[in-house]
Tab-separated table of C-alpha atoms in Angstrom:
chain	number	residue	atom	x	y	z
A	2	UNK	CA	50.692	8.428	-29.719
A	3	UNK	CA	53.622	7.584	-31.727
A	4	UNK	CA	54.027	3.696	-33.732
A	5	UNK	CA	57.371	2.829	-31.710
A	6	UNK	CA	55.150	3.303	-27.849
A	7	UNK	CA	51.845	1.896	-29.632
A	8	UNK	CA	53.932	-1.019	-30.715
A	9	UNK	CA	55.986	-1.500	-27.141
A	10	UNK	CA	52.204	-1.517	-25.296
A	11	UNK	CA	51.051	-4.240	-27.728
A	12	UNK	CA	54.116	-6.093	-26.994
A	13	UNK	CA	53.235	-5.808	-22.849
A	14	UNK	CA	49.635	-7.051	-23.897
A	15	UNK	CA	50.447	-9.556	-26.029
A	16	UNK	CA	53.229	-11.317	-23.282
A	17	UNK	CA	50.823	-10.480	-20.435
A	18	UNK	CA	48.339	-12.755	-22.303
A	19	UNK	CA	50.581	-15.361	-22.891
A	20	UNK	CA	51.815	-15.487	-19.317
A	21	UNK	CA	48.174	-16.037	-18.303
A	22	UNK	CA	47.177	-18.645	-20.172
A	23	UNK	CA	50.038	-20.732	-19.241
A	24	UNK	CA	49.416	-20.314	-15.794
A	25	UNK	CA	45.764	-21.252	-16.071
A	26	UNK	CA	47.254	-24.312	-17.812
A	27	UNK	CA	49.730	-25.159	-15.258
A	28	UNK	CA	49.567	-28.293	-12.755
A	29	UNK	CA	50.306	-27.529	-9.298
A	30	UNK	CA	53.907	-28.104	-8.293
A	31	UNK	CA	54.843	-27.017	-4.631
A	32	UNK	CA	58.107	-28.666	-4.164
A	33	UNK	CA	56.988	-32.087	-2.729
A	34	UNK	CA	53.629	-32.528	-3.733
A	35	UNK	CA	52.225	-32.696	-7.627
A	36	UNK	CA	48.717	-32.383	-8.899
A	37	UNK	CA	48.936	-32.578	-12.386
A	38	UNK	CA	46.772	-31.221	-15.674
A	39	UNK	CA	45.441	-34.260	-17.864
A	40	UNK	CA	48.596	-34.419	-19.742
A	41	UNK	CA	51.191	-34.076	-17.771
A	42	UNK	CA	51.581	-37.876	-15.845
A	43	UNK	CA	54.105	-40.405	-16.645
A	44	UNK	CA	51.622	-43.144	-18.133
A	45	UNK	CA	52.790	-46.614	-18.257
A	46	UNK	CA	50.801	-49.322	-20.237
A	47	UNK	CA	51.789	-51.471	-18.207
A	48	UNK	CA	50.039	-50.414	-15.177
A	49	UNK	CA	46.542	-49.727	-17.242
A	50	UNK	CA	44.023	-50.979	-14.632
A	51	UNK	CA	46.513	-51.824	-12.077
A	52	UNK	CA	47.587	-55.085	-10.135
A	53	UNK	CA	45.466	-57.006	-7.420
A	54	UNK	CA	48.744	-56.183	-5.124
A	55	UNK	CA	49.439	-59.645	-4.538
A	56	UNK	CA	53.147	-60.145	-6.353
A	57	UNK	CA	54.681	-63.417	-6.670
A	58	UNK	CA	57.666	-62.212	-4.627
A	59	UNK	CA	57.757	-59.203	-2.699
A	60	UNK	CA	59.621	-56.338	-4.914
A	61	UNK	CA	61.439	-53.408	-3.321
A	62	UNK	CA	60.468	-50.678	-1.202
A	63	UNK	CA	57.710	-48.204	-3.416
A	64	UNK	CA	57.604	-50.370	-6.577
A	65	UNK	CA	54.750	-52.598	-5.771
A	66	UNK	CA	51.100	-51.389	-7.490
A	67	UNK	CA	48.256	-51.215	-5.098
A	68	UNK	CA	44.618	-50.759	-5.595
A	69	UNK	CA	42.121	-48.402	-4.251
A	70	UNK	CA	38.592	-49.648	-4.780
A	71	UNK	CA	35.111	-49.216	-3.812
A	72	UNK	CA	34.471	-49.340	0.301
A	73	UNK	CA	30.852	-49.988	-0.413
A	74	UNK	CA	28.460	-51.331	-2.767
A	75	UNK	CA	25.649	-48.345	-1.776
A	76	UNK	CA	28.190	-45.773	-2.428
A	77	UNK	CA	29.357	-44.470	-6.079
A	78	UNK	CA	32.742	-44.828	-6.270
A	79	UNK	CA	33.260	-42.634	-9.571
A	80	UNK	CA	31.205	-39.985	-7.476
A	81	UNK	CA	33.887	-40.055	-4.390
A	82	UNK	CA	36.394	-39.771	-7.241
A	83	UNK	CA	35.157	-37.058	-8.826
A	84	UNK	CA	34.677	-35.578	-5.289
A	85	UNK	CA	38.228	-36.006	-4.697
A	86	UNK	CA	39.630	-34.148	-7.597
A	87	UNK	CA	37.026	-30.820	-7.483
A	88	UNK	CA	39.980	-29.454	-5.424
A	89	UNK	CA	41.981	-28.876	-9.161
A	90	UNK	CA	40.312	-30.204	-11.876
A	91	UNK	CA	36.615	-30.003	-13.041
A	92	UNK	CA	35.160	-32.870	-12.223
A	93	UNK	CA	33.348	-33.369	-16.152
A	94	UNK	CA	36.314	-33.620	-17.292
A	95	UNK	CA	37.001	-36.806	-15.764
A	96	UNK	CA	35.611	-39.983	-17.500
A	97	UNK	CA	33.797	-42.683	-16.498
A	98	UNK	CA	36.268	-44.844	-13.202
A	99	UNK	CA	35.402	-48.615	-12.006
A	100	UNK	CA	35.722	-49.369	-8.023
A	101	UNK	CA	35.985	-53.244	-9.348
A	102	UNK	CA	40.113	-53.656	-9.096
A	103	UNK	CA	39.892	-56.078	-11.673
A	104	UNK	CA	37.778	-53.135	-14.120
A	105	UNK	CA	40.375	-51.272	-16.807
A	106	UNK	CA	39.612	-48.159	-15.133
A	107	UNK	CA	40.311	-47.225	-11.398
A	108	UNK	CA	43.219	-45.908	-9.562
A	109	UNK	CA	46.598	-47.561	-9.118
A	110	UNK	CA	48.894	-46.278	-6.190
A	111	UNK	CA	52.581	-46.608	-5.337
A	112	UNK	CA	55.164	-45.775	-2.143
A	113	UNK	CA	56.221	-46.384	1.065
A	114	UNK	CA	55.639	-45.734	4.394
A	115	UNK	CA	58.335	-45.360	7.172
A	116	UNK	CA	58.969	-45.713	10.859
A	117	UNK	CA	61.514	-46.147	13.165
A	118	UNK	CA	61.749	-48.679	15.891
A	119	UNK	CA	59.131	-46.937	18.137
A	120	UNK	CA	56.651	-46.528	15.348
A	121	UNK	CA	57.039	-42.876	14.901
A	122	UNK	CA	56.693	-41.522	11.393
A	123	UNK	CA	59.937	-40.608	9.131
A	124	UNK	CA	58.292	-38.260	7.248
A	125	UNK	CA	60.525	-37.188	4.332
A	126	UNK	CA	60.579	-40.969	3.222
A	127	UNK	CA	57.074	-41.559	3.285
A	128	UNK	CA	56.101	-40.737	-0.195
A	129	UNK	CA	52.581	-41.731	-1.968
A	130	UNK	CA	52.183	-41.461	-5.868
A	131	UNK	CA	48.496	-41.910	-6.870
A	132	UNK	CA	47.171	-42.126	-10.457
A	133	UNK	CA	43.596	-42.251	-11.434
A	134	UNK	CA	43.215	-43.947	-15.033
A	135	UNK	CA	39.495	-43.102	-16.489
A	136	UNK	CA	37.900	-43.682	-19.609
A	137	UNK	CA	39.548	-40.959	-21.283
A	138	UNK	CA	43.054	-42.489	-20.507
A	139	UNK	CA	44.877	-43.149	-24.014
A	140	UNK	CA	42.673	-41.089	-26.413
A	141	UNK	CA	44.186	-38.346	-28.552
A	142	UNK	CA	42.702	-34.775	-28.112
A	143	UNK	CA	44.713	-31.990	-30.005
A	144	UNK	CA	47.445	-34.231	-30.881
A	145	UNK	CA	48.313	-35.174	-27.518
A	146	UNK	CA	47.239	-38.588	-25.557
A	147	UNK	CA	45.176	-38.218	-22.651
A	148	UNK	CA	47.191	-39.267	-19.640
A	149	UNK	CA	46.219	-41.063	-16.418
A	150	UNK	CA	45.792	-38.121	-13.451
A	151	UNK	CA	48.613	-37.983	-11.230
A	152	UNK	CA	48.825	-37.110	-7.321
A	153	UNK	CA	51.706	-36.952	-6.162
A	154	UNK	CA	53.375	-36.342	-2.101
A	155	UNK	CA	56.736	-36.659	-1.751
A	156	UNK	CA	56.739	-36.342	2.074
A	157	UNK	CA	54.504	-37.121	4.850
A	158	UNK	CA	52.716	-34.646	7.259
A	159	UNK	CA	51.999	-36.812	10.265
A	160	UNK	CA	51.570	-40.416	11.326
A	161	UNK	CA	52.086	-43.069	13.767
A	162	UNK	CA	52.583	-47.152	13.607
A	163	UNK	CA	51.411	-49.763	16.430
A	164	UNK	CA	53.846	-52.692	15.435
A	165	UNK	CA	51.928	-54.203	18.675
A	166	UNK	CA	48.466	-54.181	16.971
A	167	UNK	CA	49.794	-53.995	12.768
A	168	UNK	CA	48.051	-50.880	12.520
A	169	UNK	CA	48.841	-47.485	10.713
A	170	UNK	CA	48.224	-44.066	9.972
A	171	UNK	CA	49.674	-41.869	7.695
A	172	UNK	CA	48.534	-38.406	6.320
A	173	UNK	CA	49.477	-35.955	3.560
A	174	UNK	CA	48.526	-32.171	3.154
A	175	UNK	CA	49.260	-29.534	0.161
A	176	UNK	CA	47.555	-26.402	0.113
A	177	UNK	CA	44.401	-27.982	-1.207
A	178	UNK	CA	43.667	-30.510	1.343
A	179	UNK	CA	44.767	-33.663	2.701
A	180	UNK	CA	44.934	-37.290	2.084
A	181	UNK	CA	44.606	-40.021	5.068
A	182	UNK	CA	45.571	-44.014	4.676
A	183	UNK	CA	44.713	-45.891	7.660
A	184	UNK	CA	44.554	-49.665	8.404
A	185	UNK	CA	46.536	-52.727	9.306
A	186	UNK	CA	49.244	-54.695	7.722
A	187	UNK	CA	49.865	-58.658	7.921
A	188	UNK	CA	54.074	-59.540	8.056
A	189	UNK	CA	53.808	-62.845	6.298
A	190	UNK	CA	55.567	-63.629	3.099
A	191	UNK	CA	52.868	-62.405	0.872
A	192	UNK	CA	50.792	-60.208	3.826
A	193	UNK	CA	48.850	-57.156	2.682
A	194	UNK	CA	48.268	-53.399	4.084
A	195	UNK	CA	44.815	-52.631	3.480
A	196	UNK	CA	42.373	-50.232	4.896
A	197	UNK	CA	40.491	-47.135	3.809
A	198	UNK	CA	41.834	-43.729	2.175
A	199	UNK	CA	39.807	-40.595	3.276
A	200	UNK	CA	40.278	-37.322	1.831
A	201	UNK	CA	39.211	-33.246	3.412
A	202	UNK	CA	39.723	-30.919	0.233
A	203	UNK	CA	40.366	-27.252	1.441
A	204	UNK	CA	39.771	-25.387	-2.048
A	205	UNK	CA	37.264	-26.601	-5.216
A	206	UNK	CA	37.594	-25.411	-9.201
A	207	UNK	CA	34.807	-22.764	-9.868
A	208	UNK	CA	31.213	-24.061	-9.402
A	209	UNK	CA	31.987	-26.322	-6.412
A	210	UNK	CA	33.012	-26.266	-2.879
A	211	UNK	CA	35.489	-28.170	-1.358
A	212	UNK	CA	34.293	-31.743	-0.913
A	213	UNK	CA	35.568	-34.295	1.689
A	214	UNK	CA	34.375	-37.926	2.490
A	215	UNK	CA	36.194	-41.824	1.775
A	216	UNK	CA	38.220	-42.421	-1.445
A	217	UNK	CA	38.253	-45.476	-0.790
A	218	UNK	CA	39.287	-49.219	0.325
A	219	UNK	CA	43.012	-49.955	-0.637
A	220	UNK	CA	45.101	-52.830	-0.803
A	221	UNK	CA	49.452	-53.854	-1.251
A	222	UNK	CA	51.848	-55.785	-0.305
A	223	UNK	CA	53.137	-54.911	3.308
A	224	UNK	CA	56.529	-55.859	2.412
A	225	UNK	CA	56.659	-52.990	-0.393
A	226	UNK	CA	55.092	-50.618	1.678
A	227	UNK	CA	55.944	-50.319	5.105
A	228	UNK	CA	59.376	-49.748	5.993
């Protein structure tokens, strides 16, 4: 075998490598929904631990902070987190996450839910951005700071309002499972949507199967969420 075709082969090798590794680094990015790698969220200090989603005034559409906190004292909230993201990341690599909404730790959500007049779902602008902000949030690992973990949906699958009762349902699906906020709103000044967020993973990282049960209680301002 001559140097030139030796050379050309280690050349294929070498790029086939590379092209490997940075897909076993990538997030997953399917157009209108986001699951990101450690790194790769938008962190804001400002949002470190979240708000009690109880503004002074109401702000616009999708830029309120809500909470998603423990739904029970008998169940472990970290462990429904950790549950939750099996579908792309390895759950020990997640730190230590508080269900108080008061904690430093714990997940903050933003977006907006929409409907027309006869409650029916607009789906494409009924986004949800949720990011999960552990114990490892803000340390530096290999020169780069560890970032809260971002889900994002830019769309809607299905859902339904009863303006008649205040109550809501709203789901979101990617190829590794789906996401469900239901509850009730108040429409007072300062009213809040609150109710549970349940999750049904399709796929798990290696050494686990897919996991399903309740996120979650959450809690925002109606007024910023429901359109």
């Amino acid at each position: 075998m001559n140097s030139s075709l030796l050379s050309k082969i280690n050349l294929v090798i070498l790029l086939l490598g590379m092209t490997l590794s940075l897909m076993a680094c990538s997030g997953g990015d399917r157009g209108t929904t986001v699951r990101t790698s450690r790194t790769a969220s938008d962190l804001t200090a400002g949002n470190v631990g979240g708000s009690s989603g109880t503004a002074a005034s109401c702000p616009t559409p999708g830029a309120s902070v809500g909470k998603i906190y423990s739904s029970s004292a008998g169940v472990s909230f970290e462990s429904q987190v950790k549950a939750f993201v099996s579908a792309t990341l390895d759950p020990a690599a997640l730190g230590t996450v508080s269900g108080d909404m008061s904690a430093p730790t714990g997940i903050d959500f933003t977006g907006a839910l929409a409907f027309d007049n006869a409650g029916n779902l607009i789906a494409g602008s009924s986004n949800i951005n949720i990011k999960i902000f552990d114990s490892y949030v803000g340390q530096v690992v290999d020169g780069e700071t560890i970032q809260a973990y971002l889900i994002q949906f830019g769309a809607a699958t299905s859902g339904t309002l009863d303006r008649q009762m205040r109550q809501f349902q709203v789901k979101y699906s990617d190829s590794y499972g789906d996401i469900v906020f239901q509850g009730q709103y108040e429409i007072s000044a300062q009213g809040l949507a609150q109710g549970i967020v349940t999750f049904q993973n399709r796929v798990a990282v290696n050494g686990y199967t897919p996991a399903s049960g309740t996120l979650g209680n959450f809690k925002i301002l109606t007024c910023a969420f429901i359109k």
